[in-house]
């Protein structure tokens, strides 16, 4: 098994990002092959279980952590145990796309406020 870890900084506070994780992803739900459980408090941030489907249709399990950053905003880390090789690369791509879409949602939410 490979440990896939994807990091992203989002210019939004951790509580707002956790609320976004708790919402349905609308038309993007399931399109990335990513499913997220409701986030829960974890130390100074939040943590949620995540499932990511690889190119072969196998589901890998892991977590997404949401923590305050030293810079203004939030640091996100998706960590998933995935099969080696092409499956791990597809899990990494899905996790990157998931975090990118989450960042876009956080940005659009902040502009709406």
mmCIF file of C-alpha atoms in Angstrom, residues 12-106:
data_model
loop_
_atom_site.group_PDB
_atom_site.id
_atom_site.type_symbol
_atom_site.label_atom_id
_atom_site.label_comp_id
_atom_site.label_asym_id
_atom_site.label_seq_id
_atom_site.Cartn_x
_atom_site.Cartn_y
_atom_site.Cartn_z
ATOM 1 C CA UNK A 12 -10.731 30.783 4.562
ATOM 2 C CA UNK A 13 -11.035 30.055 8.258
ATOM 3 C CA UNK A 14 -11.116 26.367 9.368
ATOM 4 C CA UNK A 15 -14.702 26.517 10.669
ATOM 5 C CA UNK A 16 -15.952 27.800 7.310
ATOM 6 C CA UNK A 17 -14.078 25.047 5.463
ATOM 7 C CA UNK A 18 -15.498 22.423 7.837
ATOM 8 C CA UNK A 19 -18.991 23.747 7.125
ATOM 9 C CA UNK A 20 -18.316 23.421 3.391
ATOM 10 C CA UNK A 21 -17.229 19.810 3.941
ATOM 11 C CA UNK A 22 -20.518 19.166 5.744
ATOM 12 C CA UNK A 23 -22.571 20.483 2.810
ATOM 13 C CA UNK A 24 -23.479 18.430 -0.245
ATOM 14 C CA UNK A 25 -21.114 19.208 -3.128
ATOM 15 C CA UNK A 26 -24.015 19.819 -5.521
ATOM 16 C CA UNK A 27 -23.355 18.708 -9.090
ATOM 17 C CA UNK A 28 -19.773 17.783 -8.151
ATOM 18 C CA UNK A 29 -20.918 15.195 -5.597
ATOM 19 C CA UNK A 30 -19.466 11.832 -6.516
ATOM 20 C CA UNK A 31 -18.085 13.089 -9.833
ATOM 21 C CA UNK A 32 -14.536 13.022 -8.471
ATOM 22 C CA UNK A 33 -14.928 9.610 -6.876
ATOM 23 C CA UNK A 34 -14.552 11.262 -3.462
ATOM 24 C CA UNK A 35 -16.967 10.883 -0.556
ATOM 25 C CA UNK A 36 -16.484 12.790 2.709
ATOM 26 C CA UNK A 37 -18.117 12.037 6.069
ATOM 27 C CA UNK A 38 -19.267 14.842 8.340
ATOM 28 C CA UNK A 39 -16.263 16.601 9.886
ATOM 29 C CA UNK A 40 -15.687 16.456 13.628
ATOM 30 C CA UNK A 41 -13.559 18.557 15.967
ATOM 31 C CA UNK A 42 -9.949 17.374 16.136
ATOM 32 C CA UNK A 43 -7.673 19.450 18.351
ATOM 33 C CA UNK A 44 -7.487 23.006 16.989
ATOM 34 C CA UNK A 45 -9.098 22.031 13.688
ATOM 35 C CA UNK A 46 -11.402 19.457 12.175
ATOM 36 C CA UNK A 47 -11.041 15.990 10.680
ATOM 37 C CA UNK A 48 -13.291 13.942 8.414
ATOM 38 C CA UNK A 49 -13.140 10.450 6.995
ATOM 39 C CA UNK A 50 -12.754 10.303 3.229
ATOM 40 C CA UNK A 51 -13.195 7.603 0.600
ATOM 41 C CA UNK A 52 -11.543 7.920 -2.809
ATOM 42 C CA UNK A 53 -12.278 5.636 -5.745
ATOM 43 C CA UNK A 54 -9.282 4.703 -7.923
ATOM 44 C CA UNK A 55 -9.232 4.007 -11.678
ATOM 45 C CA UNK A 56 -10.094 0.349 -11.064
ATOM 46 C CA UNK A 57 -13.160 1.231 -8.990
ATOM 47 C CA UNK A 58 -11.561 0.215 -5.678
ATOM 48 C CA UNK A 59 -12.269 2.461 -2.714
ATOM 49 C CA UNK A 60 -9.369 3.698 -0.593
ATOM 50 C CA UNK A 61 -9.971 5.127 2.873
ATOM 51 C CA UNK A 62 -8.314 7.985 4.682
ATOM 52 C CA UNK A 63 -8.842 11.374 6.278
ATOM 53 C CA UNK A 64 -8.988 15.040 5.407
ATOM 54 C CA UNK A 65 -7.691 17.370 8.114
ATOM 55 C CA UNK A 66 -8.589 21.042 8.372
ATOM 56 C CA UNK A 67 -6.236 23.135 10.522
ATOM 57 C CA UNK A 68 -5.492 26.815 11.039
ATOM 58 C CA UNK A 69 -2.473 27.970 9.061
ATOM 59 C CA UNK A 70 0.379 30.178 10.230
ATOM 60 C CA UNK A 71 -0.597 32.356 7.230
ATOM 61 C CA UNK A 72 -4.164 33.679 7.114
ATOM 62 C CA UNK A 73 -6.403 30.781 6.203
ATOM 63 C CA UNK A 74 -6.527 27.020 6.489
ATOM 64 C CA UNK A 75 -4.200 24.129 5.702
ATOM 65 C CA UNK A 76 -5.888 21.016 4.343
ATOM 66 C CA UNK A 77 -4.298 17.575 4.156
ATOM 67 C CA UNK A 78 -5.867 14.558 2.476
ATOM 68 C CA UNK A 79 -4.151 11.344 3.553
ATOM 69 C CA UNK A 80 -5.237 8.046 1.969
ATOM 70 C CA UNK A 81 -3.856 4.492 1.936
ATOM 71 C CA UNK A 82 -4.067 3.342 -1.696
ATOM 72 C CA UNK A 83 -2.752 0.448 -3.787
ATOM 73 C CA UNK A 84 0.686 1.043 -5.379
ATOM 74 C CA UNK A 85 1.154 2.192 -8.968
ATOM 75 C CA UNK A 86 -1.495 3.683 -11.257
ATOM 76 C CA UNK A 87 -4.192 3.337 -8.585
ATOM 77 C CA UNK A 88 -2.220 5.538 -6.178
ATOM 78 C CA UNK A 89 -1.703 8.148 -8.894
ATOM 79 C CA UNK A 90 -5.434 8.201 -9.689
ATOM 80 C CA UNK A 91 -6.251 8.580 -5.984
ATOM 81 C CA UNK A 92 -3.806 11.491 -5.811
ATOM 82 C CA UNK A 93 -5.410 13.160 -8.861
ATOM 83 C CA UNK A 94 -8.893 12.734 -7.360
ATOM 84 C CA UNK A 95 -7.732 14.197 -4.021
ATOM 85 C CA UNK A 96 -6.107 17.189 -5.771
ATOM 86 C CA UNK A 97 -9.260 17.849 -7.789
ATOM 87 C CA UNK A 98 -11.399 17.547 -4.633
ATOM 88 C CA UNK A 99 -9.240 20.117 -2.788
ATOM 89 C CA UNK A 100 -9.241 22.439 -5.810
ATOM 90 C CA UNK A 101 -13.029 22.381 -5.991
ATOM 91 C CA UNK A 102 -13.256 22.927 -2.239
ATOM 92 C CA UNK A 103 -10.963 25.967 -2.582
ATOM 93 C CA UNK A 104 -13.150 27.381 -5.369
ATOM 94 C CA UNK A 105 -16.264 26.894 -3.228
ATOM 95 C CA UNK A 106 -14.570 28.615 -0.260
#
